[in-house]
mmCIF file of C-alpha atoms and ligand atoms in Angstrom:
data_model
loop_
_atom_site.group_PDB
_atom_site.id
_atom_site.type_symbol
_atom_site.label_atom_id
_atom_site.label_comp_id
_atom_site.label_asym_id
_atom_site.label_seq_id
_atom_site.Cartn_x
_atom_site.Cartn_y
_atom_site.Cartn_z
ATOM 1 C CA MET A 1 -24.062 -2.488 -8.919
ATOM 2 C CA LYS A 2 -20.708 -2.815 -8.699
ATOM 3 C CA GLN A 3 -18.506 -4.777 -11.107
ATOM 4 C CA LYS A 4 -17.397 -8.240 -9.555
ATOM 5 C CA ILE A 5 -13.886 -7.884 -9.023
ATOM 6 C CA LYS A 6 -11.419 -8.967 -12.030
ATOM 7 C CA ILE A 7 -8.181 -11.186 -11.244
ATOM 8 C CA ALA A 8 -6.175 -11.275 -14.377
ATOM 9 C CA LEU A 9 -3.595 -13.679 -14.277
ATOM 10 C CA ILE A 10 -0.831 -13.380 -17.262
ATOM 11 C CA GLY A 11 0.960 -16.860 -17.406
ATOM 12 C CA ALA A 12 -1.219 -19.925 -16.660
ATOM 13 C CA GLY A 13 1.731 -22.128 -15.819
ATOM 14 C CA ASN A 14 2.666 -23.773 -12.218
ATOM 15 C CA ILE A 15 2.055 -20.674 -10.552
ATOM 16 C CA GLY A 16 -0.744 -19.114 -12.429
ATOM 17 C CA GLY A 17 -2.723 -22.284 -12.126
ATOM 18 C CA THR A 18 -2.052 -22.185 -8.450
ATOM 19 C CA ILE A 19 -2.879 -18.735 -8.221
ATOM 20 C CA ALA A 20 -6.061 -19.067 -9.831
ATOM 21 C CA LEU A 21 -6.929 -21.946 -7.098
ATOM 22 C CA LEU A 22 -6.308 -19.840 -4.177
ATOM 23 C CA ALA A 23 -8.093 -17.136 -5.618
ATOM 24 C CA GLY A 24 -10.999 -19.129 -6.414
ATOM 25 C CA VAL A 25 -11.334 -20.688 -2.847
ATOM 26 C CA LYS A 26 -11.083 -17.184 -1.238
ATOM 27 C CA GLU A 27 -12.934 -16.422 -3.362
ATOM 28 C CA LEU A 28 -11.777 -12.935 -4.154
ATOM 29 C CA GLY A 29 -13.180 -12.398 -7.474
ATOM 30 C CA ASP A 30 -13.519 -13.838 -11.193
ATOM 31 C CA VAL A 31 -10.256 -15.248 -12.351
ATOM 32 C CA VAL A 32 -8.929 -14.708 -16.364
ATOM 33 C CA LEU A 33 -5.868 -17.078 -17.313
ATOM 34 C CA VAL A 34 -4.239 -15.827 -20.199
ATOM 35 C CA ASP A 35 -1.030 -17.765 -21.824
ATOM 36 C CA VAL A 36 0.654 -17.843 -25.583
ATOM 37 C CA ALA A 37 0.542 -21.714 -25.064
ATOM 38 C CA GLU A 38 -2.903 -22.970 -27.120
ATOM 39 C CA GLY A 39 -5.274 -24.208 -25.150
ATOM 40 C CA LEU A 40 -3.530 -24.106 -21.473
ATOM 41 C CA ALA A 41 -5.363 -21.375 -19.904
ATOM 42 C CA LYS A 42 -8.422 -22.553 -21.486
ATOM 43 C CA GLY A 43 -7.944 -26.292 -20.234
ATOM 44 C CA LYS A 44 -7.135 -24.873 -16.846
ATOM 45 C CA ALA A 45 -9.935 -22.388 -16.836
ATOM 46 C CA LEU A 46 -12.523 -25.177 -17.781
ATOM 47 C CA ASP A 47 -10.876 -28.182 -14.862
ATOM 48 C CA LEU A 48 -11.221 -24.654 -12.212
ATOM 49 C CA SER A 49 -15.012 -23.935 -13.202
ATOM 50 C CA HIS A 50 -15.172 -27.816 -12.153
ATOM 51 C CA ALA A 51 -13.103 -27.391 -9.390
ATOM 52 C CA ALA A 52 -15.316 -24.379 -8.343
ATOM 53 C CA ALA A 53 -18.377 -26.224 -8.574
ATOM 54 C CA ALA A 54 -16.857 -29.022 -6.236
ATOM 55 C CA LEU A 55 -15.620 -26.497 -3.414
ATOM 56 C CA GLY A 56 -18.666 -24.116 -3.509
ATOM 57 C CA SER A 57 -16.726 -21.086 -4.577
ATOM 58 C CA SER A 58 -18.840 -18.420 -6.970
ATOM 59 C CA THR A 59 -15.558 -17.268 -8.701
ATOM 60 C CA ALA A 60 -15.747 -17.738 -12.664
ATOM 61 C CA TYR A 61 -13.036 -18.734 -14.630
ATOM 62 C CA ALA A 62 -12.214 -18.029 -18.266
ATOM 63 C CA GLY A 63 -8.842 -18.962 -20.191
ATOM 64 C CA SER A 64 -7.542 -17.044 -23.314
ATOM 65 C CA THR A 65 -4.140 -16.939 -25.534
ATOM 66 C CA ASP A 66 -5.531 -13.356 -26.433
ATOM 67 C CA TYR A 67 -4.572 -10.191 -23.891
ATOM 68 C CA SER A 68 -7.963 -8.823 -24.444
ATOM 69 C CA ALA A 69 -9.385 -11.069 -21.869
ATOM 70 C CA ILE A 70 -7.425 -8.711 -19.546
ATOM 71 C CA GLN A 71 -9.974 -5.757 -20.076
ATOM 72 C CA ASP A 72 -10.515 -3.771 -17.433
ATOM 73 C CA ALA A 73 -9.059 -5.874 -14.708
ATOM 74 C CA ASP A 74 -8.985 -4.815 -11.090
ATOM 75 C CA VAL A 75 -5.727 -6.688 -10.748
ATOM 76 C CA CYS A 76 -2.961 -8.805 -13.108
ATOM 77 C CA ILE A 77 -0.429 -10.945 -11.908
ATOM 78 C CA VAL A 78 2.423 -11.825 -14.299
ATOM 79 C CA THR A 79 3.947 -15.163 -13.852
ATOM 80 C CA ALA A 80 5.003 -15.450 -17.576
ATOM 81 C CA GLY A 81 8.014 -16.361 -18.598
ATOM 82 C CA VAL A 82 10.190 -19.344 -18.368
ATOM 83 C CA ALA A 83 11.404 -20.999 -14.736
ATOM 84 C CA ARG A 84 14.414 -22.407 -13.640
ATOM 85 C CA ARG A 85 16.210 -25.808 -14.384
ATOM 86 C CA PRO A 86 18.478 -27.170 -12.258
ATOM 87 C CA GLY A 87 21.754 -25.193 -12.107
ATOM 88 C CA MET A 88 20.621 -22.047 -13.201
ATOM 89 C CA SER A 89 20.391 -18.974 -11.168
ATOM 90 C CA ARG A 90 17.429 -16.671 -11.675
ATOM 91 C CA ASP A 91 19.848 -14.423 -13.669
ATOM 92 C CA ASP A 92 19.847 -16.424 -16.204
ATOM 93 C CA LEU A 93 16.447 -16.184 -17.153
ATOM 94 C CA LEU A 94 16.813 -12.588 -18.043
ATOM 95 C CA SER A 95 16.632 -12.602 -21.577
ATOM 96 C CA THR A 96 14.280 -14.406 -22.336
ATOM 97 C CA ASN A 97 11.869 -13.137 -19.810
ATOM 98 C CA ALA A 98 12.768 -9.681 -20.332
ATOM 99 C CA GLU A 99 11.455 -10.293 -24.131
ATOM 100 C CA ILE A 100 8.443 -11.816 -22.531
ATOM 101 C CA MET A 101 7.726 -9.118 -20.404
ATOM 102 C CA ARG A 102 7.698 -6.863 -23.259
ATOM 103 C CA SER A 103 4.500 -8.368 -24.830
ATOM 104 C CA VAL A 104 2.748 -8.706 -21.464
ATOM 105 C CA ALA A 105 3.710 -5.268 -20.752
ATOM 106 C CA GLN A 106 2.095 -3.768 -24.019
ATOM 107 C CA GLY A 107 -1.059 -6.040 -23.246
ATOM 108 C CA ILE A 108 -1.564 -4.413 -19.602
ATOM 109 C CA LYS A 109 -0.724 -1.012 -21.103
ATOM 110 C CA HIS A 110 -3.367 -1.374 -23.488
ATOM 111 C CA TYR A 111 -6.236 -3.373 -21.794
ATOM 112 C CA ALA A 112 -5.531 -3.156 -17.932
ATOM 113 C CA PRO A 113 -3.879 0.668 -17.322
ATOM 114 C CA ALA A 114 -5.922 0.752 -14.040
ATOM 115 C CA SER A 115 -4.838 -2.360 -12.684
ATOM 116 C CA PHE A 116 -2.744 -3.432 -9.868
ATOM 117 C CA VAL A 117 0.329 -4.937 -11.356
ATOM 118 C CA ILE A 118 1.848 -7.807 -9.081
ATOM 119 C CA VAL A 119 4.978 -9.383 -11.264
ATOM 120 C CA VAL A 120 6.292 -12.509 -9.925
ATOM 121 C CA SER A 121 8.894 -13.394 -13.341
ATOM 122 C CA ASN A 122 12.166 -13.519 -12.361
ATOM 123 C CA PRO A 123 14.863 -12.320 -12.271
ATOM 124 C CA LEU A 124 12.135 -10.566 -10.186
ATOM 125 C CA ASP A 125 13.473 -7.016 -9.582
ATOM 126 C CA ILE A 126 14.303 -6.408 -13.143
ATOM 127 C CA MET A 127 11.053 -7.605 -14.489
ATOM 128 C CA ALA A 128 9.141 -5.560 -12.085
ATOM 129 C CA ALA A 129 11.353 -2.425 -13.349
ATOM 130 C CA PHE A 130 10.755 -3.336 -16.974
ATOM 131 C CA CYS A 131 7.135 -4.035 -16.662
ATOM 132 C CA GLN A 132 6.412 -0.548 -14.939
ATOM 133 C CA ARG A 133 8.987 1.192 -17.690
ATOM 134 C CA LEU A 134 6.889 -0.870 -20.651
ATOM 135 C CA SER A 135 3.913 -0.144 -19.529
ATOM 136 C CA GLY A 136 4.232 2.881 -18.426
ATOM 137 C CA LEU A 137 1.998 2.169 -15.272
ATOM 138 C CA PRO A 138 2.349 4.581 -11.988
ATOM 139 C CA PRO A 139 5.542 2.964 -10.043
ATOM 140 C CA GLU A 140 3.139 2.518 -7.270
ATOM 141 C CA LYS A 141 0.893 0.281 -9.019
ATOM 142 C CA VAL A 142 3.710 -1.985 -9.992
ATOM 143 C CA ILE A 143 5.415 -3.817 -7.632
ATOM 144 C CA GLY A 144 7.439 -6.994 -7.670
ATOM 145 C CA MET A 145 6.672 -10.589 -5.638
ATOM 146 C CA ALA A 146 9.431 -11.751 -3.702
ATOM 147 C CA GLY A 147 10.198 -10.346 0.184
ATOM 148 C CA VAL A 148 6.609 -11.981 1.016
ATOM 149 C CA LEU A 149 8.084 -15.646 0.074
ATOM 150 C CA ASP A 150 11.560 -14.865 1.277
ATOM 151 C CA SER A 151 10.515 -13.953 4.739
ATOM 152 C CA ALA A 152 7.783 -16.967 4.609
ATOM 153 C CA ARG A 153 10.669 -19.723 3.955
ATOM 154 C CA TYR A 154 12.838 -17.487 6.698
ATOM 155 C CA ARG A 155 9.605 -17.976 8.628
ATOM 156 C CA SER A 156 9.109 -21.505 8.179
ATOM 157 C CA PHE A 157 12.303 -22.422 8.756
ATOM 158 C CA LEU A 158 12.406 -20.341 12.081
ATOM 159 C CA ALA A 159 9.071 -22.253 13.219
ATOM 160 C CA ASP A 160 10.947 -25.784 12.508
ATOM 161 C CA GLU A 161 14.342 -24.655 14.682
ATOM 162 C CA CYS A 162 12.001 -23.716 17.509
ATOM 163 C CA GLY A 163 9.305 -26.002 17.217
ATOM 164 C CA VAL A 164 6.688 -22.727 17.319
ATOM 165 C CA SER A 165 3.608 -21.620 14.480
ATOM 166 C CA PRO A 166 5.071 -19.885 11.456
ATOM 167 C CA SER A 167 2.113 -17.475 12.345
ATOM 168 C CA SER A 168 3.944 -16.414 15.697
ATOM 169 C CA ILE A 169 7.029 -15.755 14.050
ATOM 170 C CA GLN A 170 7.573 -11.925 12.579
ATOM 171 C CA ALA A 171 9.990 -11.696 9.922
ATOM 172 C CA LEU A 172 11.303 -9.657 6.756
ATOM 173 C CA VAL A 173 13.127 -10.942 3.878
ATOM 174 C CA LEU A 174 14.793 -7.190 2.077
ATOM 175 C CA GLY A 175 17.132 -6.750 -0.932
ATOM 176 C CA GLY A 176 16.933 -8.198 -4.651
ATOM 177 C CA HIS A 177 15.112 -11.741 -4.798
ATOM 178 C CA GLY A 178 18.817 -13.342 -5.455
ATOM 179 C CA ASP A 179 21.663 -14.856 -3.679
ATOM 180 C CA GLU A 180 22.194 -11.685 -2.222
ATOM 181 C CA MET A 181 18.777 -11.186 -0.509
ATOM 182 C CA LEU A 182 18.932 -10.063 3.497
ATOM 183 C CA PRO A 183 17.138 -11.540 6.254
ATOM 184 C CA LEU A 184 17.289 -8.747 8.780
ATOM 185 C CA ARG A 185 17.674 -10.621 11.692
ATOM 186 C CA SER A 186 17.353 -7.509 13.767
ATOM 187 C CA CYS A 187 13.352 -7.198 13.017
ATOM 188 C CA THR A 188 12.810 -11.161 13.243
ATOM 189 C CA THR A 189 10.772 -11.861 16.478
ATOM 190 C CA ILE A 190 8.718 -14.948 17.586
ATOM 191 C CA ASN A 191 5.698 -12.832 19.005
ATOM 192 C CA GLY A 192 7.719 -9.772 19.518
ATOM 193 C CA ALA A 193 10.684 -11.454 21.542
ATOM 194 C CA PRO A 194 13.819 -10.875 19.505
ATOM 195 C CA VAL A 195 14.563 -14.434 17.596
ATOM 196 C CA SER A 196 18.673 -14.497 19.060
ATOM 197 C CA LEU A 197 16.911 -15.476 22.472
ATOM 198 C CA PHE A 198 15.720 -18.588 21.175
ATOM 199 C CA ILE A 199 18.548 -19.204 18.358
ATOM 200 C CA ALA A 200 22.214 -18.848 18.760
ATOM 201 C CA ASP A 201 23.758 -16.545 16.143
ATOM 202 C CA ALA A 202 25.490 -19.688 14.212
ATOM 203 C CA ARG A 203 22.445 -21.454 13.914
ATOM 204 C CA LEU A 204 20.783 -18.524 13.125
ATOM 205 C CA ASP A 205 23.523 -18.018 9.895
ATOM 206 C CA ALA A 206 23.238 -21.375 8.774
ATOM 207 C CA ILE A 207 19.188 -20.663 8.571
ATOM 208 C CA GLU A 208 19.545 -17.702 6.375
ATOM 209 C CA THR A 209 22.261 -19.279 4.078
ATOM 210 C CA ARG A 210 19.429 -21.693 4.007
ATOM 211 C CA VAL A 211 16.918 -19.316 3.127
ATOM 212 C CA ARG A 212 18.673 -17.774 0.380
ATOM 213 C CA ASN A 213 19.052 -20.934 -1.404
ATOM 214 C CA ALA A 214 15.838 -22.148 -0.556
ATOM 215 C CA GLY A 215 14.362 -21.571 -4.529
ATOM 216 C CA ALA A 216 17.361 -23.587 -5.856
ATOM 217 C CA GLU A 217 17.062 -26.296 -3.111
ATOM 218 C CA VAL A 218 13.257 -26.805 -4.179
ATOM 219 C CA VAL A 219 14.687 -26.565 -8.143
ATOM 220 C CA ALA A 220 17.072 -29.281 -7.231
ATOM 221 C CA LEU A 221 14.718 -31.569 -5.647
ATOM 222 C CA LEU A 222 11.793 -31.110 -8.587
ATOM 223 C CA ARG A 223 14.498 -31.330 -11.192
ATOM 224 C CA SER A 224 11.920 -29.555 -13.618
ATOM 225 C CA GLY A 225 10.412 -26.453 -13.181
ATOM 226 C CA SER A 226 10.847 -24.111 -9.654
ATOM 227 C CA ALA A 227 8.610 -23.375 -6.667
ATOM 228 C CA TYR A 228 4.928 -22.779 -6.901
ATOM 229 C CA TYR A 229 2.742 -23.125 -4.550
ATOM 230 C CA SER A 230 4.670 -20.682 -1.827
ATOM 231 C CA PRO A 231 4.865 -18.189 -4.699
ATOM 232 C CA ALA A 232 1.275 -18.328 -5.355
ATOM 233 C CA ALA A 233 0.543 -17.625 -1.592
ATOM 234 C CA SER A 234 2.479 -14.890 -1.564
ATOM 235 C CA ALA A 235 1.334 -13.218 -5.280
ATOM 236 C CA LEU A 236 -2.181 -13.720 -3.533
ATOM 237 C CA GLU A 237 -1.693 -12.455 -0.326
ATOM 238 C CA MET A 238 -0.362 -8.949 -1.825
ATOM 239 C CA ALA A 239 -3.445 -8.855 -4.147
ATOM 240 C CA GLU A 240 -5.945 -9.473 -1.949
ATOM 241 C CA SER A 241 -3.878 -6.740 0.788
ATOM 242 C CA TYR A 242 -5.031 -4.463 -2.396
ATOM 243 C CA LEU A 243 -8.083 -5.706 -2.983
ATOM 244 C CA LYS A 244 -9.370 -5.425 0.342
ATOM 245 C CA ASP A 245 -7.379 -2.350 1.232
ATOM 246 C CA SER A 246 -5.565 -4.064 4.168
ATOM 247 C CA LYS A 247 -3.061 -2.093 4.684
ATOM 248 C CA LYS A 248 -0.724 -5.136 5.078
ATOM 249 C CA LEU A 249 3.059 -4.030 5.761
ATOM 250 C CA LEU A 250 5.053 -6.411 3.439
ATOM 251 C CA ALA A 251 8.124 -6.959 2.285
ATOM 252 C CA CYS A 252 7.993 -6.146 -1.647
ATOM 253 C CA SER A 253 10.511 -5.336 -4.237
ATOM 254 C CA ALA A 254 9.041 -1.353 -4.726
ATOM 255 C CA PHE A 255 10.271 1.074 -6.986
ATOM 256 C CA LEU A 256 12.899 3.471 -4.866
ATOM 257 C CA ARG A 257 13.489 7.211 -5.346
ATOM 258 C CA GLY A 258 15.873 7.704 -2.880
ATOM 259 C CA GLU A 259 14.488 5.139 0.026
ATOM 260 C CA TYR A 260 17.406 3.529 1.879
ATOM 261 C CA GLY A 261 19.707 5.853 -0.644
ATOM 262 C CA VAL A 262 18.959 3.760 -3.649
ATOM 263 C CA HIS A 263 17.307 5.965 -6.740
ATOM 264 C CA ASN A 264 15.103 4.800 -9.472
ATOM 265 C CA LEU A 265 15.481 1.072 -8.951
ATOM 266 C CA TYR A 266 13.156 -1.825 -7.945
ATOM 267 C CA ALA A 267 14.285 -3.516 -4.835
ATOM 268 C CA GLY A 268 12.894 -5.723 -1.771
ATOM 269 C CA VAL A 269 12.144 -2.788 0.979
ATOM 270 C CA PRO A 270 9.048 -3.333 3.386
ATOM 271 C CA VAL A 271 5.697 -1.263 1.838
ATOM 272 C CA ILE A 272 2.032 -0.860 2.777
ATOM 273 C CA ILE A 273 -0.218 -2.180 0.465
ATOM 274 C CA GLY A 274 -3.806 -0.627 0.115
ATOM 275 C CA ASN A 275 -5.943 0.275 -2.409
ATOM 276 C CA ALA A 276 -3.877 2.896 -3.968
ATOM 277 C CA GLY A 277 -1.082 0.183 -4.456
ATOM 278 C CA VAL A 278 1.646 1.061 -2.698
ATOM 279 C CA GLU A 279 0.877 3.649 -0.246
ATOM 280 C CA ARG A 280 4.399 4.244 1.707
ATOM 281 C CA ILE A 281 7.215 2.437 1.876
ATOM 282 C CA VAL A 282 8.615 1.904 5.365
ATOM 283 C CA GLU A 283 12.387 3.013 6.157
ATOM 284 C CA LEU A 284 13.883 0.851 8.981
ATOM 285 C CA LYS A 285 16.827 1.461 10.636
ATOM 286 C CA LEU A 286 19.383 -0.934 9.916
ATOM 287 C CA THR A 287 22.104 -2.250 11.566
ATOM 288 C CA SER A 288 25.695 -1.613 9.589
ATOM 289 C CA GLU A 289 26.408 -4.971 9.181
ATOM 290 C CA GLU A 290 22.421 -5.025 7.457
ATOM 291 C CA GLN A 291 22.791 -1.915 5.548
ATOM 292 C CA ALA A 292 26.603 -3.101 3.813
ATOM 293 C CA ALA A 293 24.419 -5.877 2.981
ATOM 294 C CA PHE A 294 21.905 -4.162 1.567
ATOM 295 C CA SER A 295 24.319 -2.108 -0.147
ATOM 296 C CA GLN A 296 26.214 -5.365 -1.778
ATOM 297 C CA SER A 297 22.202 -6.668 -2.628
ATOM 298 C CA ILE A 298 21.523 -3.198 -4.782
ATOM 299 C CA ARG A 299 24.621 -3.392 -6.441
ATOM 300 C CA HIS A 300 23.699 -6.258 -7.627
ATOM 301 C CA ILE A 301 20.524 -5.278 -9.213
ATOM 302 C CA LYS A 302 21.893 -1.833 -10.753
ATOM 303 C CA GLU A 303 24.199 -4.240 -12.638
ATOM 304 C CA LEU A 304 21.758 -6.113 -14.502
ATOM 305 C CA TRP A 305 19.252 -3.495 -14.509
ATOM 306 C CA GLU A 306 22.014 -1.846 -16.695
ATOM 307 C CA LYS A 307 22.364 -4.625 -18.913
ATOM 308 C CA VAL A 308 18.659 -4.358 -20.024
ATOM 309 C CA SER A 309 17.296 -0.647 -19.525
ATOM 310 C CA LEU A 310 18.751 0.319 -22.841
ATOM 311 C CA ALA A 311 16.490 -2.336 -24.291
ATOM 312 C CA CYS A 312 13.834 -0.683 -22.868
HETATM 313 N N1 APR B 1 2.162 -14.548 -22.170
HETATM 314 C C1 APR B 1 1.587 -15.331 -22.031
HETATM 315 N N2 APR B 1 2.234 -16.205 -21.106
HETATM 316 C C2 APR B 1 3.738 -16.493 -21.331
HETATM 317 C C3 APR B 1 4.109 -15.683 -22.630
HETATM 318 C C4 APR B 1 3.735 -14.758 -22.968
HETATM 319 N N3 APR B 1 3.978 -13.776 -23.781
HETATM 320 N N4 APR B 1 5.512 -16.692 -22.639
HETATM 321 C C5 APR B 1 5.350 -17.142 -21.685
HETATM 322 N N5 APR B 1 4.227 -17.700 -21.103
HETATM 323 C C6 APR B 1 3.618 -18.976 -20.227
HETATM 324 C C7 APR B 1 4.342 -20.263 -20.242
HETATM 325 O O1 APR B 1 3.582 -20.776 -21.750
HETATM 326 C C8 APR B 1 3.883 -20.854 -19.483
HETATM 327 O O2 APR B 1 2.870 -21.681 -19.325
HETATM 328 O O3 APR B 1 3.943 -18.497 -19.022
HETATM 329 C C9 APR B 1 3.837 -19.916 -18.465
HETATM 330 C C10 APR B 1 5.060 -19.763 -17.355
HETATM 331 O O4 APR B 1 4.613 -21.044 -16.549
HETATM 332 P P1 APR B 1 5.616 -22.184 -15.938
HETATM 333 O O5 APR B 1 6.262 -22.327 -17.012
HETATM 334 O O6 APR B 1 4.993 -23.337 -15.474
HETATM 335 O O7 APR B 1 6.583 -21.537 -15.053
HETATM 336 P P2 APR B 1 6.080 -21.048 -13.453
HETATM 337 O O8 APR B 1 6.112 -22.175 -12.601
HETATM 338 O O9 APR B 1 4.725 -20.650 -13.181
HETATM 339 O O10 APR B 1 6.857 -19.774 -13.152
HETATM 340 C C11 APR B 1 7.209 -18.453 -14.373
HETATM 341 O O11 APR B 1 7.630 -16.795 -11.892
HETATM 342 O O12 APR B 1 9.241 -17.639 -10.092
HETATM 343 C C12 APR B 1 9.060 -17.293 -11.512
HETATM 344 O O13 APR B 1 11.244 -18.453 -12.123
HETATM 345 C C13 APR B 1 9.811 -18.389 -12.448
HETATM 346 O O14 APR B 1 10.299 -16.497 -14.528
HETATM 347 C C14 APR B 1 9.489 -17.792 -13.552
HETATM 348 C C15 APR B 1 7.715 -17.649 -13.776
#
């Protein structure tokens, strides 16, 4: 009999806890939470078990401080790390989260080397690269969650602007998960019709600026911690595409071997996720303006990566 799917959540804070709840609602598999904070993962697992009973979900939950709990997981979602505080950029988290990623990657390498790993910790593109390098897993099995979230934010703002359902909007946000991310206007449609037929360019410029700052907008309002419902929902969409072999085309931070002219770097591009992990990186033809903005975003990732890669 096939074993039940096992989803390991490394980091049981705001995002990890929310992913755990959503995974149970969708009954994607059993969930184990791991967190260094004594009692946190166990406490959340207990609470979530009770929520599963209330929801009529068959998902079983467990929590631990020990990485051995992730043994043979099918999917590992990494949210371990510190979150931003008001006034901080994602890049400000670099040194703290890189140290944390070191132990996370060792844990994955030892206990779940066959898993599909989704990194959520920031600065995202760097943490995904760091996790892949240190765990030694194939790049196809380590991916970063950013573009799904940034695209969801873009779709949400466009939906409000046009008075249509976000589900009728298709959008992709590429590049790094930072201030230089690139909402791809040329690929943004409302049920197939170009978005520029609905919204004037100047207004689209303002919406795209808001997308780039949406994470900071949430941080400023929350005053402690950063966004967690939307990152959780986004990471789960990626996990689901892997587990169900849905082959969804999603914007994710993936390892580039020459695609888009970028070598040996993680950056946000459209990928197809199926049961082999990243099954294909889709190369879109960018306009010259988009290509320039993409290259600028890549330069920024490269600079950050050069700072930490020596420590790998
Ligand atoms: N192993 C496991 N868990 C760890 C480790 C570690 N080595 N180090 C820290 N943690 C845990 C913390 O104890 C904390 O519970 O990671 C958890 C992070 O949770 P939150 O502080 O609530 O942060 P969250 O909002 O979930 O964001 C996590 O995702 O989007 C990014 O920028 C965000 O880097 C941040 C990460």
